[in-house]
């Protein structure tokens, strides 16, 4: 079966092979200075696959871009990076995000920083939104999403340098119709005991009848959403990722774990005494409780689950 080369604009690993054949790639100049990496174009699907999936004739990338951009005049992609005192890593993170595709903006929401995070981000080419005060956990996501102009929003962190080749699949998934493209990361489930945050992610997906997602969650980065998703889950809910996650699934959006990025291994270990409680874990657990409360508020006391044959009124 002959594959049709379809232009894309995403960074991909060169020299990699897919099972069943080698993906055809073409290296293009990125227009950057000598010594920088070039963009790599990849044919994502064949003509036959496109027809089979969509039930209509295949479109080329120019037609796709026209449809994506016809309602909103802005970049295709907005990458949102909250940052607080991350001057050592922010420039490298911004540069990787800038390589994902040509039609992109990188927004760094610098809040509560006392170092050179903002200037390093600007020097690397980011659009910087700055607050003197700390916005709190995930507050930067909400602020960045409200300011973003792109039709796809990709979220990542300032302290983890994820290669552009590992970020591009999330953007590609949204282009192909996924509303929320999650990191296919389950967390360290083999540890004994399992971390309570890992348990909470699995539990919430089970309550949402999406146990197929495992521990994939909007709490973890990287993940991408469509602008349509932002309208349904509301920008404010991004401050509480499990709540945004629940709203997306119960709102009928297409939520998928699309690509595995081992953020647990990439993330720098932050030192703390074993006897001390982890305040961040406590925040994330409370976020999951808020998601469950929203489910019971909107779907009844049992969150939409039946009570079967119990007649509670007769036992009073």
mmCIF file of N, CA and C in Angstrom, residues 95-191:
data_model
loop_
_atom_site.group_PDB
_atom_site.id
_atom_site.type_symbol
_atom_site.label_atom_id
_atom_site.label_comp_id
_atom_site.label_asym_id
_atom_site.label_seq_id
_atom_site.Cartn_x
_atom_site.Cartn_y
_atom_site.Cartn_z
ATOM 1 N N UNK A 95 13.031 26.561 24.693
ATOM 2 C CA UNK A 95 13.604 26.208 23.384
ATOM 3 C C UNK A 95 13.027 24.907 22.847
ATOM 4 N N UNK A 96 12.829 23.923 23.717
ATOM 5 C CA UNK A 96 12.226 22.659 23.268
ATOM 6 C C UNK A 96 10.790 22.888 22.813
ATOM 7 N N UNK A 97 10.033 23.673 23.561
ATOM 8 C CA UNK A 97 8.640 23.936 23.193
ATOM 9 C C UNK A 97 8.547 24.706 21.883
ATOM 10 N N UNK A 98 9.519 25.563 21.623
ATOM 11 C CA UNK A 98 9.527 26.341 20.382
ATOM 12 C C UNK A 98 9.798 25.466 19.169
ATOM 13 N N UNK A 99 10.345 24.295 19.382
ATOM 14 C CA UNK A 99 10.654 23.388 18.272
ATOM 15 C C UNK A 99 9.493 22.494 17.875
ATOM 16 N N UNK A 100 8.405 22.500 18.645
ATOM 17 C CA UNK A 100 7.309 21.569 18.364
ATOM 18 C C UNK A 100 6.722 21.824 16.985
ATOM 19 N N UNK A 101 6.389 23.059 16.703
ATOM 20 C CA UNK A 101 5.898 23.421 15.383
ATOM 21 C C UNK A 101 6.174 24.891 15.145
ATOM 22 N N UNK A 102 6.145 25.293 13.894
ATOM 23 C CA UNK A 102 6.485 26.669 13.558
ATOM 24 C C UNK A 102 5.424 27.656 14.008
ATOM 25 N N UNK A 103 4.168 27.255 13.905
ATOM 26 C CA UNK A 103 3.056 28.162 14.206
ATOM 27 C C UNK A 103 2.678 28.024 15.677
ATOM 28 N N UNK A 104 3.548 28.532 16.567
ATOM 29 C CA UNK A 104 3.329 28.346 17.994
ATOM 30 C C UNK A 104 3.768 29.570 18.773
ATOM 31 N N UNK A 105 3.115 29.753 19.921
ATOM 32 C CA UNK A 105 3.566 30.738 20.899
ATOM 33 C C UNK A 105 3.867 29.995 22.194
ATOM 34 N N UNK A 106 4.895 30.431 22.897
ATOM 35 C CA UNK A 106 5.253 29.845 24.188
ATOM 36 C C UNK A 106 5.001 30.895 25.258
ATOM 37 N N UNK A 107 4.085 30.600 26.176
ATOM 38 C CA UNK A 107 3.726 31.523 27.253
ATOM 39 C C UNK A 107 4.311 31.018 28.562
ATOM 40 N N UNK A 108 5.111 31.832 29.206
ATOM 41 C CA UNK A 108 5.652 31.492 30.518
ATOM 42 C C UNK A 108 4.995 32.414 31.544
ATOM 43 N N UNK A 109 4.282 31.812 32.496
ATOM 44 C CA UNK A 109 3.601 32.575 33.531
ATOM 45 C C UNK A 109 4.508 32.588 34.757
ATOM 46 N N UNK A 110 5.275 33.640 34.882
ATOM 47 C CA UNK A 110 6.230 33.775 35.979
ATOM 48 C C UNK A 110 5.502 34.395 37.168
ATOM 49 N N UNK A 111 5.478 33.675 38.281
ATOM 50 C CA UNK A 111 4.747 34.185 39.445
ATOM 51 C C UNK A 111 5.525 33.906 40.723
ATOM 52 N N UNK A 112 5.646 34.946 41.543
ATOM 53 C CA UNK A 112 6.327 34.799 42.825
ATOM 54 C C UNK A 112 7.819 34.540 42.722
ATOM 55 N N UNK A 113 8.421 34.806 41.583
ATOM 56 C CA UNK A 113 9.848 34.517 41.402
ATOM 57 C C UNK A 113 10.713 35.635 41.989
ATOM 58 N N UNK A 114 11.823 35.224 42.553
ATOM 59 C CA UNK A 114 12.799 36.183 43.061
ATOM 60 C C UNK A 114 14.126 36.065 42.326
ATOM 61 N N UNK A 115 14.142 35.275 41.255
ATOM 62 C CA UNK A 115 15.367 35.097 40.481
ATOM 63 C C UNK A 115 15.159 35.635 39.062
ATOM 64 N N UNK A 116 15.977 35.186 38.120
ATOM 65 C CA UNK A 116 15.944 35.709 36.747
ATOM 66 C C UNK A 116 15.103 34.858 35.801
ATOM 67 N N UNK A 117 14.095 34.174 36.322
ATOM 68 C CA UNK A 117 13.266 33.315 35.470
ATOM 69 C C UNK A 117 12.653 34.100 34.308
ATOM 70 N N UNK A 118 12.092 35.270 34.582
ATOM 71 C CA UNK A 118 11.411 36.048 33.543
ATOM 72 C C UNK A 118 12.368 36.471 32.442
ATOM 73 N N UNK A 119 13.514 36.984 32.801
ATOM 74 C CA UNK A 119 14.464 37.448 31.784
ATOM 75 C C UNK A 119 15.028 36.293 30.975
ATOM 76 N N UNK A 120 15.258 35.141 31.617
ATOM 77 C CA UNK A 120 15.746 33.967 30.895
ATOM 78 C C UNK A 120 14.694 33.461 29.912
ATOM 79 N N UNK A 121 13.437 33.502 30.316
ATOM 80 C CA UNK A 121 12.357 33.052 29.433
ATOM 81 C C UNK A 121 12.227 33.971 28.228
ATOM 82 N N UNK A 122 12.292 35.280 28.457
ATOM 83 C CA UNK A 122 12.218 36.241 27.350
ATOM 84 C C UNK A 122 13.386 36.062 26.391
ATOM 85 N N UNK A 123 14.571 35.871 26.946
ATOM 86 C CA UNK A 123 15.757 35.700 26.114
ATOM 87 C C UNK A 123 15.638 34.451 25.235
ATOM 88 N N UNK A 124 14.938 33.443 25.726
ATOM 89 C CA UNK A 124 14.756 32.202 24.964
ATOM 90 C C UNK A 124 13.636 32.314 23.939
ATOM 91 N N UNK A 125 12.885 33.428 23.954
ATOM 92 C CA UNK A 125 11.858 33.641 22.941
ATOM 93 C C UNK A 125 10.432 33.495 23.410
ATOM 94 N N UNK A 126 10.217 33.391 24.711
ATOM 95 C CA UNK A 126 8.859 33.198 25.234
ATOM 96 C C UNK A 126 8.142 34.526 25.412
ATOM 97 N N UNK A 127 6.833 34.451 25.384
ATOM 98 C CA UNK A 127 5.991 35.566 25.798
ATOM 99 C C UNK A 127 5.769 35.406 27.292
ATOM 100 N N UNK A 128 6.154 36.395 28.072
ATOM 101 C CA UNK A 128 6.147 36.266 29.526
ATOM 102 C C UNK A 128 4.997 37.063 30.138
ATOM 103 N N UNK A 129 4.250 36.395 31.024
ATOM 104 C CA UNK A 129 3.223 37.040 31.844
ATOM 105 C C UNK A 129 3.740 36.979 33.270
ATOM 106 N N UNK A 130 3.874 38.114 33.914
ATOM 107 C CA UNK A 130 4.573 38.152 35.193
ATOM 108 C C UNK A 130 3.698 38.677 36.317
ATOM 109 N N UNK A 131 3.752 37.974 37.456
ATOM 110 C CA UNK A 131 3.074 38.384 38.681
ATOM 111 C C UNK A 131 4.102 38.416 39.802
ATOM 112 N N UNK A 132 4.085 39.463 40.593
ATOM 113 C CA UNK A 132 5.012 39.550 41.725
ATOM 114 C C UNK A 132 4.669 38.512 42.781
ATOM 115 N N UNK A 133 3.365 38.233 42.941
ATOM 116 C CA UNK A 133 2.912 37.269 43.938
ATOM 117 C C UNK A 133 2.848 35.862 43.341
ATOM 118 N N UNK A 134 3.007 34.890 44.190
ATOM 119 C CA UNK A 134 2.811 33.500 43.760
ATOM 120 C C UNK A 134 1.326 33.250 43.539
ATOM 121 N N UNK A 135 1.001 32.573 42.460
ATOM 122 C CA UNK A 135 -0.408 32.328 42.115
ATOM 123 C C UNK A 135 -0.952 31.062 42.763
ATOM 124 N N UNK A 136 -0.100 30.298 43.395
ATOM 125 C CA UNK A 136 -0.562 29.054 43.982
ATOM 126 C C UNK A 136 -0.484 27.913 42.982
ATOM 127 N N UNK A 137 -0.668 26.701 43.482
ATOM 128 C CA UNK A 137 -0.523 25.510 42.655
ATOM 129 C C UNK A 137 -1.506 25.524 41.482
ATOM 130 N N UNK A 138 -0.984 25.441 40.272
ATOM 131 C CA UNK A 138 -1.751 25.390 39.025
ATOM 132 C C UNK A 138 -2.461 26.686 38.669
ATOM 133 N N UNK A 139 -2.251 27.739 39.453
ATOM 134 C CA UNK A 139 -2.830 29.026 39.081
ATOM 135 C C UNK A 139 -2.271 29.536 37.764
ATOM 136 N N UNK A 140 -1.020 29.198 37.487
ATOM 137 C CA UNK A 140 -0.401 29.613 36.235
ATOM 138 C C UNK A 140 -1.056 29.002 35.016
ATOM 139 N N UNK A 141 -1.599 27.803 35.159
ATOM 140 C CA UNK A 141 -2.312 27.170 34.032
ATOM 141 C C UNK A 141 -3.542 27.993 33.653
ATOM 142 N N UNK A 142 -4.271 28.406 34.671
ATOM 143 C CA UNK A 142 -5.490 29.178 34.417
ATOM 144 C C UNK A 142 -5.151 30.506 33.741
ATOM 145 N N UNK A 143 -4.159 31.215 34.267
ATOM 146 C CA UNK A 143 -3.761 32.509 33.717
ATOM 147 C C UNK A 143 -3.249 32.341 32.286
ATOM 148 N N UNK A 144 -2.415 31.334 32.068
ATOM 149 C CA UNK A 144 -1.868 31.100 30.733
ATOM 150 C C UNK A 144 -2.933 30.742 29.722
ATOM 151 N N UNK A 145 -3.892 29.912 30.128
ATOM 152 C CA UNK A 145 -4.972 29.523 29.220
ATOM 153 C C UNK A 145 -5.844 30.711 28.854
ATOM 154 N N UNK A 146 -6.085 31.603 29.822
ATOM 155 C CA UNK A 146 -6.910 32.783 29.561
ATOM 156 C C UNK A 146 -6.226 33.723 28.573
ATOM 157 N N UNK A 147 -4.897 33.742 28.575
ATOM 158 C CA UNK A 147 -4.152 34.646 27.694
ATOM 159 C C UNK A 147 -3.764 33.993 26.365
ATOM 160 N N UNK A 148 -3.899 32.684 26.274
ATOM 161 C CA UNK A 148 -3.447 31.959 25.089
ATOM 162 C C UNK A 148 -4.290 32.297 23.863
ATOM 163 N N UNK A 149 -3.642 32.368 22.712
ATOM 164 C CA UNK A 149 -4.331 32.660 21.458
ATOM 165 C C UNK A 149 -4.456 31.432 20.568
ATOM 166 N N UNK A 150 -3.760 30.371 20.905
ATOM 167 C CA UNK A 150 -3.741 29.176 20.060
ATOM 168 C C UNK A 150 -5.020 28.380 20.130
ATOM 169 N N UNK A 151 -5.200 27.522 19.148
ATOM 170 C CA UNK A 151 -6.381 26.661 19.120
ATOM 171 C C UNK A 151 -6.116 25.315 19.761
ATOM 172 N N UNK A 152 -4.856 25.028 20.018
ATOM 173 C CA UNK A 152 -4.461 23.876 20.817
ATOM 174 C C UNK A 152 -3.627 24.415 21.971
ATOM 175 N N UNK A 153 -3.925 23.969 23.179
ATOM 176 C CA UNK A 153 -3.184 24.400 24.355
ATOM 177 C C UNK A 153 -2.419 23.211 24.916
ATOM 178 N N UNK A 154 -1.114 23.365 25.029
ATOM 179 C CA UNK A 154 -0.249 22.318 25.563
ATOM 180 C C UNK A 154 0.323 22.805 26.889
ATOM 181 N N UNK A 155 0.223 21.964 27.926
ATOM 182 C CA UNK A 155 0.698 22.333 29.251
ATOM 183 C C UNK A 155 1.921 21.510 29.628
ATOM 184 N N UNK A 156 2.934 22.179 30.121
ATOM 185 C CA UNK A 156 4.115 21.495 30.632
ATOM 186 C C UNK A 156 4.679 22.309 31.786
ATOM 187 N N UNK A 157 5.754 21.817 32.412
ATOM 188 C CA UNK A 157 6.318 22.470 33.589
ATOM 189 C C UNK A 157 7.676 23.086 33.283
ATOM 190 N N UNK A 158 8.043 24.055 34.100
ATOM 191 C CA UNK A 158 9.275 24.805 33.869
ATOM 192 C C UNK A 158 10.517 24.074 34.350
ATOM 193 N N UNK A 159 10.346 23.069 35.181
ATOM 194 C CA UNK A 159 11.511 22.395 35.757
ATOM 195 C C UNK A 159 11.816 21.060 35.096
ATOM 196 N N UNK A 160 11.061 20.694 34.063
ATOM 197 C CA UNK A 160 11.292 19.429 33.372
ATOM 198 C C UNK A 160 11.482 19.700 31.890
ATOM 199 N N UNK A 161 12.660 19.423 31.377
ATOM 200 C CA UNK A 161 12.934 19.621 29.954
ATOM 201 C C UNK A 161 12.482 18.371 29.197
ATOM 202 N N UNK A 162 11.284 18.447 28.613
ATOM 203 C CA UNK A 162 10.752 17.357 27.797
ATOM 204 C C UNK A 162 11.110 17.651 26.340
ATOM 205 N N UNK A 163 11.782 16.738 25.641
ATOM 206 C CA UNK A 163 12.166 17.002 24.250
ATOM 207 C C UNK A 163 10.951 17.285 23.373
ATOM 208 N N UNK A 164 11.145 18.141 22.369
ATOM 209 C CA UNK A 164 10.062 18.479 21.441
ATOM 210 C C UNK A 164 9.486 17.240 20.785
ATOM 211 N N UNK A 165 10.332 16.252 20.521
ATOM 212 C CA UNK A 165 9.864 15.010 19.891
ATOM 213 C C UNK A 165 8.863 14.265 20.765
ATOM 214 N N UNK A 166 8.937 14.472 22.094
ATOM 215 C CA UNK A 166 8.005 13.829 23.012
ATOM 216 C C UNK A 166 6.777 14.698 23.299
ATOM 217 N N UNK A 167 6.830 15.952 22.905
ATOM 218 C CA UNK A 167 5.686 16.845 23.084
ATOM 219 C C UNK A 167 4.775 16.865 21.862
ATOM 220 N N UNK A 168 5.372 16.696 20.692
ATOM 221 C CA UNK A 168 4.609 16.777 19.444
ATOM 222 C C UNK A 168 3.435 15.799 19.364
ATOM 223 N N UNK A 169 3.552 14.545 19.865
ATOM 224 C CA UNK A 169 2.417 13.614 19.750
ATOM 225 C C UNK A 169 1.130 14.104 20.400
ATOM 226 N N UNK A 170 1.231 14.921 21.430
ATOM 227 C CA UNK A 170 0.022 15.436 22.084
ATOM 228 C C UNK A 170 -0.692 16.444 21.185
ATOM 229 N N UNK A 171 0.081 17.258 20.493
ATOM 230 C CA UNK A 171 -0.495 18.227 19.561
ATOM 231 C C UNK A 171 -1.091 17.500 18.360
ATOM 232 N N UNK A 172 -0.375 16.507 17.858
ATOM 233 C CA UNK A 172 -0.871 15.738 16.715
ATOM 234 C C UNK A 172 -2.180 15.036 17.049
ATOM 235 N N UNK A 173 -2.298 14.520 18.278
ATOM 236 C CA UNK A 173 -3.524 13.820 18.678
ATOM 237 C C UNK A 173 -4.719 14.763 18.652
ATOM 238 N N UNK A 174 -4.543 15.989 19.132
ATOM 239 C CA UNK A 174 -5.644 16.958 19.102
ATOM 240 C C UNK A 174 -5.999 17.312 17.662
ATOM 241 N N UNK A 175 -4.998 17.443 16.804
ATOM 242 C CA UNK A 175 -5.272 17.722 15.392
ATOM 243 C C UNK A 175 -6.096 16.613 14.752
ATOM 244 N N UNK A 176 -5.953 15.385 15.246
ATOM 245 C CA UNK A 176 -6.683 14.250 14.682
ATOM 246 C C UNK A 176 -8.042 14.022 15.349
ATOM 247 N N UNK A 177 -8.427 14.908 16.279
ATOM 248 C CA UNK A 177 -9.779 14.815 16.827
ATOM 249 C C UNK A 177 -9.887 14.549 18.309
ATOM 250 N N UNK A 178 -8.777 14.291 18.997
ATOM 251 C CA UNK A 178 -8.822 14.095 20.443
ATOM 252 C C UNK A 178 -9.029 15.467 21.103
ATOM 253 N N UNK A 179 -9.886 15.522 22.106
ATOM 254 C CA UNK A 179 -10.142 16.784 22.798
ATOM 255 C C UNK A 179 -9.160 17.019 23.940
ATOM 256 N N UNK A 180 -8.847 15.943 24.662
ATOM 257 C CA UNK A 180 -7.875 16.019 25.761
ATOM 258 C C UNK A 180 -6.868 14.903 25.556
ATOM 259 N N UNK A 181 -5.634 15.263 25.259
ATOM 260 C CA UNK A 181 -4.570 14.289 25.001
ATOM 261 C C UNK A 181 -3.688 14.210 26.240
ATOM 262 N N UNK A 182 -3.745 13.059 26.929
ATOM 263 C CA UNK A 182 -3.069 12.893 28.210
ATOM 264 C C UNK A 182 -1.762 12.133 28.068
ATOM 265 N N UNK A 183 -0.888 12.358 29.035
ATOM 266 C CA UNK A 183 0.323 11.558 29.155
ATOM 267 C C UNK A 183 -0.069 10.158 29.631
ATOM 268 N N UNK A 184 0.320 9.146 28.905
ATOM 269 C CA UNK A 184 0.013 7.756 29.255
ATOM 270 C C UNK A 184 0.974 7.290 30.349
ATOM 271 N N UNK A 185 0.841 7.915 31.494
ATOM 272 C CA UNK A 185 1.751 7.685 32.611
ATOM 273 C C UNK A 185 0.940 7.269 33.826
ATOM 274 N N UNK A 186 1.188 6.069 34.345
ATOM 275 C CA UNK A 186 0.410 5.522 35.451
ATOM 276 C C UNK A 186 1.024 5.774 36.814
ATOM 277 N N UNK A 187 2.255 6.255 36.847
ATOM 278 C CA UNK A 187 2.928 6.434 38.118
ATOM 279 C C UNK A 187 3.538 5.121 38.600
ATOM 280 N N UNK A 188 4.310 5.180 39.682
ATOM 281 C CA UNK A 188 4.970 3.965 40.201
ATOM 282 C C UNK A 188 3.991 3.044 40.934
ATOM 283 N N UNK A 189 3.235 2.274 40.174
ATOM 284 C CA UNK A 189 2.175 1.445 40.763
ATOM 285 C C UNK A 189 2.715 0.179 41.420
ATOM 286 N N UNK A 190 3.989 -0.156 41.192
ATOM 287 C CA UNK A 190 4.537 -1.387 41.771
ATOM 288 C C UNK A 190 5.176 -1.159 43.135
ATOM 289 N N UNK A 191 5.276 0.099 43.542
ATOM 290 C CA UNK A 191 5.849 0.364 44.855
ATOM 291 C C UNK A 191 4.897 -0.078 45.968
#
